[in-house]
Short mmCIF file of C-alpha atoms in Angstrom, two decimals:
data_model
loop_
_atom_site.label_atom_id
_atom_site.label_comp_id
_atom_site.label_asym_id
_atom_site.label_seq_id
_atom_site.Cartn_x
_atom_site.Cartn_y
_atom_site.Cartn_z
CA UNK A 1 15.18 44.43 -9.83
CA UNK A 2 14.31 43.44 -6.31
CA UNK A 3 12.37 45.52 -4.25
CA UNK A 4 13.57 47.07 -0.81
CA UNK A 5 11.74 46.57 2.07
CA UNK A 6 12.60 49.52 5.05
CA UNK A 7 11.24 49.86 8.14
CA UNK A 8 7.83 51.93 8.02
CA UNK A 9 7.54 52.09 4.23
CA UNK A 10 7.97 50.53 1.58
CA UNK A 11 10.93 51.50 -1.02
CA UNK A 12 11.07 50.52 -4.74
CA UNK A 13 14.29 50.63 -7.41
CA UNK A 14 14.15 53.60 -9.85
CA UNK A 15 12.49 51.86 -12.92
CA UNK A 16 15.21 54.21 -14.59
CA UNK A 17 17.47 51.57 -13.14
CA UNK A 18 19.81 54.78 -11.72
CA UNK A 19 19.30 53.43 -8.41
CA UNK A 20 17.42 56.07 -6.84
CA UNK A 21 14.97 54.63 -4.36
CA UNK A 22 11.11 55.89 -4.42
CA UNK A 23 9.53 55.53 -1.02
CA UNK A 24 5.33 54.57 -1.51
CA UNK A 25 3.55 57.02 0.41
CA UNK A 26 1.74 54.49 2.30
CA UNK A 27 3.08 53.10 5.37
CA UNK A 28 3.32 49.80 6.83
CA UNK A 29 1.14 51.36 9.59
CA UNK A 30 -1.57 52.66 7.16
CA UNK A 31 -1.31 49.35 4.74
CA UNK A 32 -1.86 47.18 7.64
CA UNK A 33 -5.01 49.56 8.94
CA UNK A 34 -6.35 48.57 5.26
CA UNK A 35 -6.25 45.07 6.15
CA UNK A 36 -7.63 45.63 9.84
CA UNK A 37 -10.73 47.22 8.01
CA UNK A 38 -11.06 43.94 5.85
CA UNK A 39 -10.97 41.48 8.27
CA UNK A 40 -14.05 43.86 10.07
CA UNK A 41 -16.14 44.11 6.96
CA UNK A 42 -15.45 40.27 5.61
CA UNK A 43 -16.14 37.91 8.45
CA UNK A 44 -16.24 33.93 7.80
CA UNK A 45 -12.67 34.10 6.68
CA UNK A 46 -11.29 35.02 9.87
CA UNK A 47 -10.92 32.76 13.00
CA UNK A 48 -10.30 35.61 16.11
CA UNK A 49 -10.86 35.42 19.66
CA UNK A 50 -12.27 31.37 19.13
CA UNK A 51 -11.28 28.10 19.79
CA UNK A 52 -7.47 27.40 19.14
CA UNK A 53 -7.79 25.22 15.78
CA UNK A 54 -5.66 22.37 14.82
CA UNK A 55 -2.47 23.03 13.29
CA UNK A 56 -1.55 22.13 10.22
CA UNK A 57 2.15 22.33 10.55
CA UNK A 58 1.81 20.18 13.49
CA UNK A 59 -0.48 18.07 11.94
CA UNK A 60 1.65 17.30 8.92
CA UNK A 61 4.71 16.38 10.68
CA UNK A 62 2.38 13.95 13.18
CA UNK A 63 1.53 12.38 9.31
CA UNK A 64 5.13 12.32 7.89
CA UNK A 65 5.82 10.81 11.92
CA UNK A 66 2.95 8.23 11.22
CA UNK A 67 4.66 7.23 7.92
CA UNK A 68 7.99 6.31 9.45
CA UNK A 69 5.56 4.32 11.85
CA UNK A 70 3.93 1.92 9.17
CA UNK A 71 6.82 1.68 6.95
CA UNK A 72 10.23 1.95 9.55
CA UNK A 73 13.01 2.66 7.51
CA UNK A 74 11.48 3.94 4.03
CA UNK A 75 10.39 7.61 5.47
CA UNK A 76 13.53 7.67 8.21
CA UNK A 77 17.16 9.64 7.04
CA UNK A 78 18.90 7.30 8.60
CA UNK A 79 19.11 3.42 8.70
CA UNK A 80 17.45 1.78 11.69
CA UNK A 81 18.91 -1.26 12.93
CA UNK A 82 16.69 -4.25 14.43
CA UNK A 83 18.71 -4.01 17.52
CA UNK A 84 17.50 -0.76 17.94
CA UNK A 85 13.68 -0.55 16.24
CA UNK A 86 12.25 -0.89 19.73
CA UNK A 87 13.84 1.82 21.04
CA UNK A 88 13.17 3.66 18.00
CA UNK A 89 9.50 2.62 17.79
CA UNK A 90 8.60 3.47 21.74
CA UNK A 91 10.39 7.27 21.40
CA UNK A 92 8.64 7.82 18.59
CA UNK A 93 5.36 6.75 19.03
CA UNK A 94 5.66 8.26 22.79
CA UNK A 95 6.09 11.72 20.62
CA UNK A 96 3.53 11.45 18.47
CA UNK A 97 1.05 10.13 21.20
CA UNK A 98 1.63 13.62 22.89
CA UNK A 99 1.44 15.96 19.89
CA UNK A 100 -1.47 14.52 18.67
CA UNK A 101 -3.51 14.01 21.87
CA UNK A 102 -2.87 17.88 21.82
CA UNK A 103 -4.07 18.33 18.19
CA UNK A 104 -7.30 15.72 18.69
CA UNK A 105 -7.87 18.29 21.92
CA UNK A 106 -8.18 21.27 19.82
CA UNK A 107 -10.60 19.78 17.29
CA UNK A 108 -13.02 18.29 20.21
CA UNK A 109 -12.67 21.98 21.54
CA UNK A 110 -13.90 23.37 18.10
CA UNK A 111 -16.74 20.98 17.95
CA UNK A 112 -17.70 19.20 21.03
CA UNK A 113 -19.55 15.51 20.64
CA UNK A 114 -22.52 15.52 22.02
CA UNK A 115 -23.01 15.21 25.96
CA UNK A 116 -19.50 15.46 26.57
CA UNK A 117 -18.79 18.42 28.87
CA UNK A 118 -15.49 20.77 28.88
CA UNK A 119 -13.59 18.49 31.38
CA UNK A 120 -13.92 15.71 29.69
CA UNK A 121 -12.30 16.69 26.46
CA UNK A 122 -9.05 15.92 27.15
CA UNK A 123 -9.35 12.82 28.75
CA UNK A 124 -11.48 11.85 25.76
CA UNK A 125 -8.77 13.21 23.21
CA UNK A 126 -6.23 10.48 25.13
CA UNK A 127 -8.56 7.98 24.76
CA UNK A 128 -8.99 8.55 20.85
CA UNK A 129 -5.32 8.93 20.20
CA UNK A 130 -4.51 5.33 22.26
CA UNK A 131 -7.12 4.05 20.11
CA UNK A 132 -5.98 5.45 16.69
CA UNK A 133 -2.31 4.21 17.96
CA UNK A 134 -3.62 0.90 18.35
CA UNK A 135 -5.23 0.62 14.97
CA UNK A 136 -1.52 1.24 13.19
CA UNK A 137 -0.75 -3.00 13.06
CA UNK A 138 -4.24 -3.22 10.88
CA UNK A 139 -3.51 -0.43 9.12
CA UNK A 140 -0.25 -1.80 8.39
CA UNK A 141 -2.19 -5.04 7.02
CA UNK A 142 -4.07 -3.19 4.80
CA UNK A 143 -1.47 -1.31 3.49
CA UNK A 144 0.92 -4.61 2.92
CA UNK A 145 -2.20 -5.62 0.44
CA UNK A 146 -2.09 -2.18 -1.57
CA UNK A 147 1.67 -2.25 -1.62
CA UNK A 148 1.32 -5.83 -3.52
CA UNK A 149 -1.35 -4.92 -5.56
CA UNK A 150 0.56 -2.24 -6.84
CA UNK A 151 3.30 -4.29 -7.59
CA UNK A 152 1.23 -7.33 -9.31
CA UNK A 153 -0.44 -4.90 -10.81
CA UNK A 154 2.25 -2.57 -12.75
CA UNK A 155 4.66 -4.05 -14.82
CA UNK A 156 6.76 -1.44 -14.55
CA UNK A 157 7.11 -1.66 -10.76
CA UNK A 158 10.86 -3.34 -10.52
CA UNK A 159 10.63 -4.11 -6.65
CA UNK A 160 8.01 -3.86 -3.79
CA UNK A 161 10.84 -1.54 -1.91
CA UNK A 162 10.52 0.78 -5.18
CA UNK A 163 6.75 0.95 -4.79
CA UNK A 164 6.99 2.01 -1.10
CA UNK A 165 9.58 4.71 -1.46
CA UNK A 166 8.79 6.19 -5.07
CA UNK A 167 5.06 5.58 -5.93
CA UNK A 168 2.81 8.30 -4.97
CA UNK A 169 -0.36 6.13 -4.30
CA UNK A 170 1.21 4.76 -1.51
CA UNK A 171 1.50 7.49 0.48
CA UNK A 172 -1.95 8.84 -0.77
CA UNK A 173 -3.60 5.42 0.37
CA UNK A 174 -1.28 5.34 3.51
CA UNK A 175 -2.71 8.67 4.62
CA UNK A 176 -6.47 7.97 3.97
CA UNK A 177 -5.80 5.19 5.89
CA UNK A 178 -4.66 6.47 9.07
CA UNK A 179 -7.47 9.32 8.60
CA UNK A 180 -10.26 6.97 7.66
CA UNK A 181 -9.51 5.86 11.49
CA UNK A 182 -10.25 9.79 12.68
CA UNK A 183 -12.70 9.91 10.89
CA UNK A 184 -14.46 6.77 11.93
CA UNK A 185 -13.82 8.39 15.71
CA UNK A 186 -15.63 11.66 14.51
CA UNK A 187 -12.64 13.79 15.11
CA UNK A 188 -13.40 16.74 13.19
CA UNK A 189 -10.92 18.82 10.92
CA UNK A 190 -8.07 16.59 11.22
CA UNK A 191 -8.86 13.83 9.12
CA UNK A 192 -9.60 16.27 6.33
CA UNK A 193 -6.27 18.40 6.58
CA UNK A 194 -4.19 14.64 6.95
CA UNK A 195 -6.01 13.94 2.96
CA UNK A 196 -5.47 17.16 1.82
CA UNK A 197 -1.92 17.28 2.87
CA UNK A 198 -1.38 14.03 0.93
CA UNK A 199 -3.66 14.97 -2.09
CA UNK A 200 -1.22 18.41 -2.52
CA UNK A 201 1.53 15.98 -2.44
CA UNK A 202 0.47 13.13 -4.67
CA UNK A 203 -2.28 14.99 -7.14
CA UNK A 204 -4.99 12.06 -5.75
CA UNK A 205 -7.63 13.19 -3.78
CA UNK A 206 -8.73 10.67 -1.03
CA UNK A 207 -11.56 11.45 0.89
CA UNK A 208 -11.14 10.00 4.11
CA UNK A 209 -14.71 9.21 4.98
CA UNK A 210 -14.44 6.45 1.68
CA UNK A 211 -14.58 2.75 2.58
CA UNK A 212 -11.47 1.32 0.70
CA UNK A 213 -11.52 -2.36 0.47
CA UNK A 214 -8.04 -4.17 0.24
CA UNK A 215 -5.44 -5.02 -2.46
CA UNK A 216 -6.26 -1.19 -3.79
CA UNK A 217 -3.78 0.44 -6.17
CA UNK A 218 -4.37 3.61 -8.43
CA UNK A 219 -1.55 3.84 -11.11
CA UNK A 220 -0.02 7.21 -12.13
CA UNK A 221 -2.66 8.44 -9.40
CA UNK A 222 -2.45 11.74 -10.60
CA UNK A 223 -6.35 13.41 -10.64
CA UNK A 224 -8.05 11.10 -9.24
CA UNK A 225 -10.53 11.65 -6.81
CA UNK A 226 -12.84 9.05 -4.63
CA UNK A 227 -15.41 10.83 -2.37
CA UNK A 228 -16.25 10.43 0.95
CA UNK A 229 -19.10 8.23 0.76
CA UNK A 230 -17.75 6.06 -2.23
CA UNK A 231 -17.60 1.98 -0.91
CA UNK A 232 -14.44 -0.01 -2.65
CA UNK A 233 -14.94 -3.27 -2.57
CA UNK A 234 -11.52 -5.84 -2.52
CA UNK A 235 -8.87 -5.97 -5.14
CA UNK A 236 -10.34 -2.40 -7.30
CA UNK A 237 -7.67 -1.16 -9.60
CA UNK A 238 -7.66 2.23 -11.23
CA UNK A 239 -5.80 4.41 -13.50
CA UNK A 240 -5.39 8.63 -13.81
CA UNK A 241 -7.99 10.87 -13.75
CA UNK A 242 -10.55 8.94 -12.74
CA UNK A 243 -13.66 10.75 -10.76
CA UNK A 244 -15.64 9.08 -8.68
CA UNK A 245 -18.13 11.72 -7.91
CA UNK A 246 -21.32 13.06 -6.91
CA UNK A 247 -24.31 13.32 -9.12
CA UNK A 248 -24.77 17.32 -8.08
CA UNK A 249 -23.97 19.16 -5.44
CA UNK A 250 -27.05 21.58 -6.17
CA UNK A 251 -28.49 20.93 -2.72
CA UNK A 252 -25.18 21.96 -0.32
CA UNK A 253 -25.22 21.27 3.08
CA UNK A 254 -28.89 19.37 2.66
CA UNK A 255 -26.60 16.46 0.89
CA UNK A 256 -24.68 16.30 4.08
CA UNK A 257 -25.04 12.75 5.53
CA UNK A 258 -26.36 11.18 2.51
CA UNK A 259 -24.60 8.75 0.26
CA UNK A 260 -23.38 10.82 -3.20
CA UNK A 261 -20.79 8.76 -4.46
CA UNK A 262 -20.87 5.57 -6.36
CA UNK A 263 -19.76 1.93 -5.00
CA UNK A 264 -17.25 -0.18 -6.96
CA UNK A 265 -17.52 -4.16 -5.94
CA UNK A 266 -14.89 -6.38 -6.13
CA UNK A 267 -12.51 -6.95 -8.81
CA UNK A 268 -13.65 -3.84 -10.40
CA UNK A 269 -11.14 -1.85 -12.65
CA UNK A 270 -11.58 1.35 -14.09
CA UNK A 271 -9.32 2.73 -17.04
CA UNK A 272 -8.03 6.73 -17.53
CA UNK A 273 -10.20 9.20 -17.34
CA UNK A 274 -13.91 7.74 -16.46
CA UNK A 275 -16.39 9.42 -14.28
CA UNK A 276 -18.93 7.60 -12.51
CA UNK A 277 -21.65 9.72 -10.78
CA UNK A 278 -24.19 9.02 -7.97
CA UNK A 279 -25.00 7.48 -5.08
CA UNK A 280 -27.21 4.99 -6.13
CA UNK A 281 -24.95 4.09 -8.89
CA UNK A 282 -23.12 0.12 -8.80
CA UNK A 283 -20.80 -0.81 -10.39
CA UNK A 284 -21.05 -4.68 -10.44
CA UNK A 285 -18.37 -7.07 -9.38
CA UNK A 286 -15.37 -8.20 -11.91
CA UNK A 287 -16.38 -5.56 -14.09
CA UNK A 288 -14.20 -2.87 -16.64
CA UNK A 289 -15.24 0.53 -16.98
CA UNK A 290 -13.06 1.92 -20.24
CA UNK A 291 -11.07 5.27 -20.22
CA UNK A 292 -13.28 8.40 -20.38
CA UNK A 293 -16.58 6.93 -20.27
CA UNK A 294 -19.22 8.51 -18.33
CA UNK A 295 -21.64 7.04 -16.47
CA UNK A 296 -24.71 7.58 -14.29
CA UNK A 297 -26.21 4.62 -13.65
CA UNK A 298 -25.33 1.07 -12.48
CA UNK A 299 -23.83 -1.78 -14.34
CA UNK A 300 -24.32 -5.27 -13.35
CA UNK A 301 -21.55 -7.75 -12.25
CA UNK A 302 -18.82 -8.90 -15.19
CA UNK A 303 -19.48 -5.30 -17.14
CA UNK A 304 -17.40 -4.19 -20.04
CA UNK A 305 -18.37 -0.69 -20.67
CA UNK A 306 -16.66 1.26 -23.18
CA UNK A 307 -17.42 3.83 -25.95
CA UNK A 308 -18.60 2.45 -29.13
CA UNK A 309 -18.69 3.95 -32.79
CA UNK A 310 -15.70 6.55 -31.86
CA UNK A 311 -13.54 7.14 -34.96
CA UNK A 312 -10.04 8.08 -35.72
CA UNK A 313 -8.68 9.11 -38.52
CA UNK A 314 -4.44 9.14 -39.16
CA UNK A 315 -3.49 10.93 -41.87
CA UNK A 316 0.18 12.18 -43.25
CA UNK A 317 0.28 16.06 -42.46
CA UNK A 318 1.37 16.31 -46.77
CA UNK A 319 -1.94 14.62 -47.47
CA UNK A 320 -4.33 16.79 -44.95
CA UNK A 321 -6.64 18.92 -46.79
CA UNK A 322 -5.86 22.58 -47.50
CA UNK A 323 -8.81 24.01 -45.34
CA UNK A 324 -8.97 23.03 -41.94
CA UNK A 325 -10.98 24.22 -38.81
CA UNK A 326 -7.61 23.98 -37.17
CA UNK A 327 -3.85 23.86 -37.45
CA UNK A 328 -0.87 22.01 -36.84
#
């Protein structure tokens, strides 16, 4: 039964199903004075009368925009001819140079930099977005090195095209990418929500403050999470699940600044389901960190760590014994 909505109250079917329609003695008037009351007594979750904030709609069609803008013709409906990718290319970009100067405005607004005063904002958020535009051909390299990783690196993977358009890493790495830039230009909020957007999307969790080295690829990608002071070093491979994390998070905002999260070197590959905690914790070059271990401390270069005594038993379900502290 689907409930009626009418204007001033609210109206709900007859649970007698005869189709008789009970109106709740509340109206929308009084309901929304309720809310009006919570929004007085519980401040911190409301944002009234401030700064206009970024928005995330906006913000995530900039991102899907940005997309089409590293990899023309895998995020587009429609097939873009070379004749026309110029064209293409300069309307688009012109569009997104706009809507994001506007975006980049709102988050210098929210938290001014330092020294810079009112009238200056805007000029400033121009400046930034030029500069993030012109970082898209090195993202672009980067990304070109993920892309092959992920296809030297899974089997499964039948063509670089099918990486592009079907694995979810890429568009998790694509996005920390292009926020890593924001970030780097200490554009609040934005670089965040870009992450997030993808991490909702894809199941990994990018931070975009991490320093990703190239050749990067994370396969199945699903729960896995690299914070925002973790340091990749070149040609790191890892599987699901995998946390790399801080060591506590007991001292909140005090922790803010300081490095939490562990560094991989190169050549480092780390199997389904490991944690690795800490920011002094380093994980040495060309080593192998097996599925669900969990460690704390650092390794030295050409590691194999893995669990060691773990047993396993296989047994026919006839043969199990008649008492068990569980069931089948």
């Amino acid at each position: 039964m689907v409930s009626v909505l009418r204007r001033g109250h609210l109206a709900l079917p007859s649970a007698h199903g005869c189709g008789i329609v009970f109106a709740v003695s509340k109206s929308i008037t009084q309901l929304a004075d309720q809310l009006l009351v919570s929004y007085a007594k519980m401040g911190g979750i409301n944002h009234l009368d401030g700064k206009n904030l970024p928005s995330k709609t906006a913000i995530t069609t900039i991102t899907i925009d940005l997309l089409r803008l590293l990899f023309p013709g895998f995020f587009d409906e429609h097939t873009i001819h070379s004749s026309e990718l110029k064209m293409e290319v300069v309307s688009l970009m012109d569009s997104v140079s706009g809507r994001l100067e506007d975006e980049i405005y709102k988050s210098l607004e929210y938290a001014p930099p330092e020294g810079l005063a009112k009238k200056d904002l805007r000029p400033h958020a121009r400046e930034v977005t030029l500069k993030f535009l012109s970082d898209l051909p090195h993202v672009r390299e980067l990304l070109r090195t993920d892309v092959d990783a992920a296809y030297q690196g899974d089997p499964a993977a039948l063509s670089q095209e099918e990486v592009i358009v079907a694995y979810p890493f890429v568009e998790a790495i694509a996005v920390q990418r292009l926020a890593h830039q924001l970030y780097h230009k200490k554009i609040p909020l934005i670089p965040r929500i870009m992450t997030e957007w993808a991490h909702a999307r894809t199941g990994m969790d990018l931070h975009p403050g991490a320093k990703i080295g190239t050749h990067f690829f994370v396969d199945h990608c699903t729960g896995t999470v690299v914070g925002e002071t973790c340091e990749l070093g070149n040609h790191v491979k890892m599987y699901q699940g995998v946390g790399l994390v801080a060591r506590s998070l007991s001292g909140g905002q005090q922790l803010r600044g300081t490095k939490r999260h562990p560094t991989l070197e190169d050549r480092v590959t780390v199997y389904a389901g490991a944690t690795i905690m800490g920011g002094d914790t380093v994980i040495g070059a060309g080593s192998t960190i097996g599925a669900n271990v969990f460690l704390t401390h650092s390794v030295p270069p050409n590691s194999l760590v893995v669990f060691e005594g773990l047993t396993m038993k296989v047994m026919s379900k006839q043969d199990r014994p008649k008492k068990s502290d569980f069931q089948i």
